[in-house]
Amino acid sequence: MAYNSPNRAVMFKGLVLDHAGDPLADAQIWGVGKSYYGRSPDTTDKDGRFEALVVQFDSEVDVEVSYRKPRDSDKKLDVFFQGGYAPRVSSMTVERLLAQLPGSYKLDETKAYPSWWKSATGVGPACSIRWSSQRHRWHLMVGERVLFAFPGDDDGQGGSPVGDGWQPTRDLATESLTVLKCHRARKVISEKFGPYHTGPAGNFVDLGEFKTGA
């Protein structure tokens, strides 16, 4: 439900904080009617503020804050290029391989060393993250071709492939590649605050701070 005129609705604003009290950017905000059926959206800016949550007047409303948080384990990993797009390179063959890398990888715990595999798309060889005991590093691969590598722990053990230090292999060193990242998969968490009484139409209401567990 949306209201295009503030004379027929109420405008909420507020500041969303994480668990440490720092501003939480890019959080999804919902005004959820309790005395009426409807949901209205807004998002927080880089300073954690939302200022245009339009809700029905003379009503009871909850404010729902949704944000993404890394999962607590490495069972699912997200691989992506900074900026969201695979880089353009001189070789069309390599470019097609690079375009296959981004996505969600699931842990296979049946091997001596853990490995992660991207869900098969039915097109081309499988993408995987595998430990090289010979080189003491993690490999990001399409089929059996290594495209990126990530160092293991100082003691020569695998550790975790999660991080921003992935480097292209030697045959890609001359290319200008976008940074590749490997992070734990994120889950969406929603927290509800309220209820709040909206008051008469035309009101602009500052709800203050919303401290979340983010």
Tab-separated table of C-alpha atoms in Angstrom:
chain	number	residue	atom	x	y	z
A	1	MET	CA	0.000	0.000	0.000
A	2	ALA	CA	1.420	3.392	-0.956
A	3	TYR	CA	0.278	6.953	-0.354
A	4	ASN	CA	1.326	9.590	-2.837
A	5	SER	CA	0.157	12.622	-0.871
A	6	PRO	CA	1.444	13.432	2.648
A	7	ASN	CA	-1.888	15.200	3.259
A	8	ARG	CA	-3.559	11.783	3.283
A	9	ALA	CA	-0.847	9.914	5.187
A	10	VAL	CA	1.938	10.154	7.786
A	11	MET	CA	5.670	10.228	7.066
A	12	PHE	CA	8.015	8.356	9.438
A	13	LYS	CA	11.762	8.869	9.671
A	14	GLY	CA	14.431	7.393	11.915
A	15	LEU	CA	18.019	6.247	12.399
A	16	VAL	CA	18.997	2.557	12.231
A	17	LEU	CA	22.078	1.384	14.139
A	18	ASP	CA	23.980	-1.896	14.339
A	19	HIS	CA	24.782	-3.689	17.604
A	20	ALA	CA	27.809	-1.425	18.183
A	21	GLY	CA	25.772	1.738	17.728
A	22	ASP	CA	27.131	2.548	14.262
A	23	PRO	CA	24.829	3.592	11.372
A	24	LEU	CA	23.465	0.676	9.341
A	25	ALA	CA	23.421	1.531	5.631
A	26	ASP	CA	21.294	-0.171	2.945
A	27	ALA	CA	18.825	-1.710	5.396
A	28	GLN	CA	15.336	-2.410	4.060
A	29	ILE	CA	12.616	-0.675	6.087
A	30	TRP	CA	8.951	-1.655	6.095
A	31	GLY	CA	5.966	0.066	7.665
A	32	VAL	CA	3.614	-2.803	8.525
A	33	GLY	CA	0.015	-1.902	9.317
A	34	LYS	CA	-1.474	-3.514	12.420
A	35	SER	CA	-4.870	-1.832	12.213
A	36	TYR	CA	-4.946	-2.011	8.409
A	37	TYR	CA	-3.596	-4.367	5.742
A	38	GLY	CA	-0.555	-2.920	4.012
A	39	ARG	CA	3.236	-2.628	3.841
A	40	SER	CA	5.182	0.432	2.693
A	41	PRO	CA	8.944	0.450	1.936
A	42	ASP	CA	11.955	2.660	2.508
A	43	THR	CA	15.725	2.089	2.796
A	44	THR	CA	18.470	3.587	4.929
A	45	ASP	CA	21.103	5.826	3.362
A	46	LYS	CA	24.861	5.664	3.988
A	47	ASP	CA	24.305	7.393	7.351
A	48	GLY	CA	21.732	4.817	8.464
A	49	ARG	CA	18.764	7.175	8.063
A	50	PHE	CA	15.377	6.663	6.456
A	51	GLU	CA	13.161	9.695	5.923
A	52	ALA	CA	10.274	8.732	3.640
A	53	LEU	CA	8.373	5.837	5.220
A	54	VAL	CA	4.771	6.636	4.253
A	55	VAL	CA	2.085	5.019	6.451
A	56	GLN	CA	-1.654	5.359	7.017
A	57	PHE	CA	-2.856	8.082	9.404
A	58	ASP	CA	-4.640	7.333	12.706
A	59	SER	CA	-3.336	3.771	12.707
A	60	GLU	CA	-1.088	1.351	14.572
A	61	VAL	CA	2.083	0.487	12.650
A	62	ASP	CA	5.127	-1.713	13.258
A	63	VAL	CA	8.489	-0.809	11.735
A	64	GLU	CA	10.362	-3.815	10.339
A	65	VAL	CA	14.116	-3.579	9.673
A	66	SER	CA	15.706	-6.188	7.381
A	67	TYR	CA	19.452	-6.527	6.791
A	68	ARG	CA	21.928	-9.099	5.499
A	69	LYS	CA	24.415	-10.723	7.865
A	70	PRO	CA	27.169	-13.304	7.186
A	71	ARG	CA	26.290	-16.843	8.221
A	72	ASP	CA	28.097	-18.421	11.171
A	73	SER	CA	29.820	-21.159	9.156
A	74	ASP	CA	31.673	-21.712	5.872
A	75	LYS	CA	29.192	-24.287	4.557
A	76	LYS	CA	27.998	-21.843	1.905
A	77	LEU	CA	30.270	-19.296	0.241
A	78	ASP	CA	29.524	-16.479	-2.173
A	79	VAL	CA	32.078	-15.734	-4.902
A	80	PHE	CA	31.741	-12.434	-6.741
A	81	PHE	CA	33.663	-9.719	-8.523
A	82	GLN	CA	33.823	-6.276	-6.962
A	83	GLY	CA	31.251	-4.124	-8.712
A	84	GLY	CA	29.134	-7.140	-9.591
A	85	TYR	CA	30.422	-7.835	-13.097
A	86	ALA	CA	32.993	-10.245	-14.494
A	87	PRO	CA	35.927	-8.391	-16.096
A	88	ARG	CA	36.492	-8.029	-19.832
A	89	VAL	CA	39.722	-9.670	-20.950
A	90	SER	CA	41.572	-10.145	-24.236
A	91	SER	CA	40.685	-13.825	-24.598
A	92	MET	CA	37.031	-14.649	-25.223
A	93	THR	CA	37.640	-18.173	-23.929
A	94	VAL	CA	38.988	-16.889	-20.605
A	95	GLU	CA	36.237	-14.271	-20.417
A	96	ARG	CA	33.616	-16.996	-20.641
A	97	LEU	CA	35.373	-18.936	-17.866
A	98	LEU	CA	35.526	-15.864	-15.619
A	99	ALA	CA	31.817	-15.238	-16.141
A	100	GLN	CA	31.077	-18.700	-14.699
A	101	LEU	CA	32.840	-18.063	-11.377
A	102	PRO	CA	30.370	-15.803	-9.495
A	103	GLY	CA	27.693	-17.577	-7.503
A	104	SER	CA	26.979	-19.694	-4.442
A	105	TYR	CA	29.319	-22.582	-3.548
A	106	LYS	CA	28.338	-25.417	-1.178
A	107	LEU	CA	30.748	-27.353	1.034
A	108	ASP	CA	31.544	-30.987	0.203
A	109	GLU	CA	32.803	-32.562	3.439
A	110	THR	CA	33.458	-36.018	1.981
A	111	LYS	CA	37.015	-35.236	0.845
A	112	ALA	CA	40.247	-35.298	2.878
A	113	TYR	CA	40.322	-31.526	2.476
A	114	PRO	CA	37.071	-29.610	2.256
A	115	SER	CA	36.019	-28.332	-1.143
A	116	TRP	CA	33.189	-26.126	-2.323
A	117	TRP	CA	31.231	-26.614	-5.526
A	118	LYS	CA	28.984	-24.262	-7.416
A	119	SER	CA	25.554	-25.622	-8.283
A	120	ALA	CA	25.653	-27.077	-11.779
A	121	THR	CA	24.031	-24.978	-14.483
A	122	GLY	CA	24.181	-27.679	-17.125
A	123	VAL	CA	26.503	-25.548	-19.251
A	124	GLY	CA	30.258	-26.150	-19.232
A	125	PRO	CA	32.512	-27.678	-16.543
A	126	ALA	CA	31.812	-27.323	-12.820
A	127	CYS	CA	33.273	-24.473	-10.755
A	128	SER	CA	34.953	-25.327	-7.460
A	129	ILE	CA	37.171	-24.107	-4.621
A	130	ARG	CA	39.780	-26.756	-3.765
A	131	TRP	CA	42.854	-27.005	-1.577
A	132	SER	CA	46.221	-27.702	-3.242
A	133	SER	CA	48.396	-29.597	-0.749
A	134	GLN	CA	51.331	-29.271	-3.158
A	135	ARG	CA	51.184	-25.470	-3.375
A	136	HIS	CA	49.623	-24.878	0.069
A	137	ARG	CA	46.931	-22.621	-1.305
A	138	TRP	CA	43.295	-22.597	-2.296
A	139	HIS	CA	42.392	-22.758	-5.985
A	140	LEU	CA	39.279	-21.362	-7.637
A	141	MET	CA	38.731	-23.527	-10.687
A	142	VAL	CA	36.549	-24.039	-13.730
A	143	GLY	CA	36.848	-27.735	-14.474
A	144	GLU	CA	40.550	-28.450	-13.903
A	145	ARG	CA	41.761	-24.979	-14.870
A	146	VAL	CA	42.940	-22.796	-11.978
A	147	LEU	CA	42.001	-19.138	-12.433
A	148	PHE	CA	42.548	-17.659	-8.950
A	149	ALA	CA	44.521	-18.668	-5.849
A	150	PHE	CA	44.313	-17.800	-2.150
A	151	PRO	CA	47.093	-18.532	0.404
A	152	GLY	CA	46.581	-21.061	3.172
A	153	ASP	CA	47.589	-20.638	6.817
A	154	ASP	CA	51.223	-19.978	7.753
A	155	ASP	CA	51.556	-23.525	9.129
A	156	GLY	CA	50.813	-24.972	5.698
A	157	GLN	CA	47.273	-25.981	6.578
A	158	GLY	CA	44.257	-24.967	4.574
A	159	GLY	CA	42.496	-22.664	6.974
A	160	SER	CA	39.601	-20.976	5.220
A	161	PRO	CA	39.272	-19.656	1.658
A	162	VAL	CA	37.129	-16.757	2.883
A	163	GLY	CA	38.697	-13.377	2.210
A	164	ASP	CA	39.565	-10.643	-0.269
A	165	GLY	CA	43.116	-11.767	-1.089
A	166	TRP	CA	42.364	-13.912	-4.129
A	167	GLN	CA	44.953	-13.400	-6.875
A	168	PRO	CA	44.794	-14.385	-10.564
A	169	THR	CA	47.101	-17.159	-11.694
A	170	ARG	CA	50.210	-16.409	-13.728
A	171	ASP	CA	48.569	-16.788	-17.135
A	172	LEU	CA	46.095	-14.040	-16.171
A	173	ALA	CA	48.690	-11.705	-14.654
A	174	THR	CA	48.810	-9.440	-17.714
A	175	GLU	CA	45.054	-8.837	-17.629
A	176	SER	CA	43.482	-5.906	-15.802
A	177	LEU	CA	41.152	-7.892	-13.556
A	178	THR	CA	38.490	-6.684	-11.175
A	179	VAL	CA	39.021	-7.739	-7.545
A	180	LEU	CA	37.516	-11.158	-6.792
A	181	LYS	CA	36.046	-11.819	-3.349
A	182	CYS	CA	34.962	-14.924	-1.469
A	183	HIS	CA	32.711	-14.355	1.550
A	184	ARG	CA	30.442	-16.418	3.714
A	185	ALA	CA	26.907	-16.532	2.354
A	186	ARG	CA	24.608	-13.986	3.938
A	187	LYS	CA	21.229	-14.517	5.530
A	188	VAL	CA	18.415	-11.983	5.741
A	189	ILE	CA	17.435	-11.044	9.293
A	190	SER	CA	14.313	-9.040	10.112
A	191	GLU	CA	13.648	-7.233	13.386
A	192	LYS	CA	10.341	-5.634	14.302
A	193	PHE	CA	9.841	-2.475	16.385
A	194	GLY	CA	6.642	-0.913	17.646
A	195	PRO	CA	3.766	-0.570	17.487
A	196	TYR	CA	3.640	3.167	16.794
A	197	HIS	CA	0.531	5.333	16.548
A	198	THR	CA	0.697	7.413	13.397
A	199	GLY	CA	-1.573	10.305	14.400
A	200	PRO	CA	-3.415	12.679	12.056
A	201	ALA	CA	-2.776	12.944	8.315
A	202	GLY	CA	0.074	15.206	7.286
A	203	ASN	CA	2.269	14.418	10.307
A	204	PHE	CA	6.035	14.026	9.890
A	205	VAL	CA	7.212	11.860	12.785
A	206	ASP	CA	10.803	11.211	13.891
A	207	LEU	CA	10.853	7.803	15.581
A	208	GLY	CA	14.421	8.210	16.839
A	209	GLU	CA	16.924	5.343	16.907
A	210	PHE	CA	16.434	1.666	16.091
A	211	LYS	CA	19.267	-0.439	17.503
A	212	THR	CA	19.524	-3.803	15.755
A	213	GLY	CA	21.658	-6.905	16.202
A	214	ALA	CA	23.481	-6.371	12.907
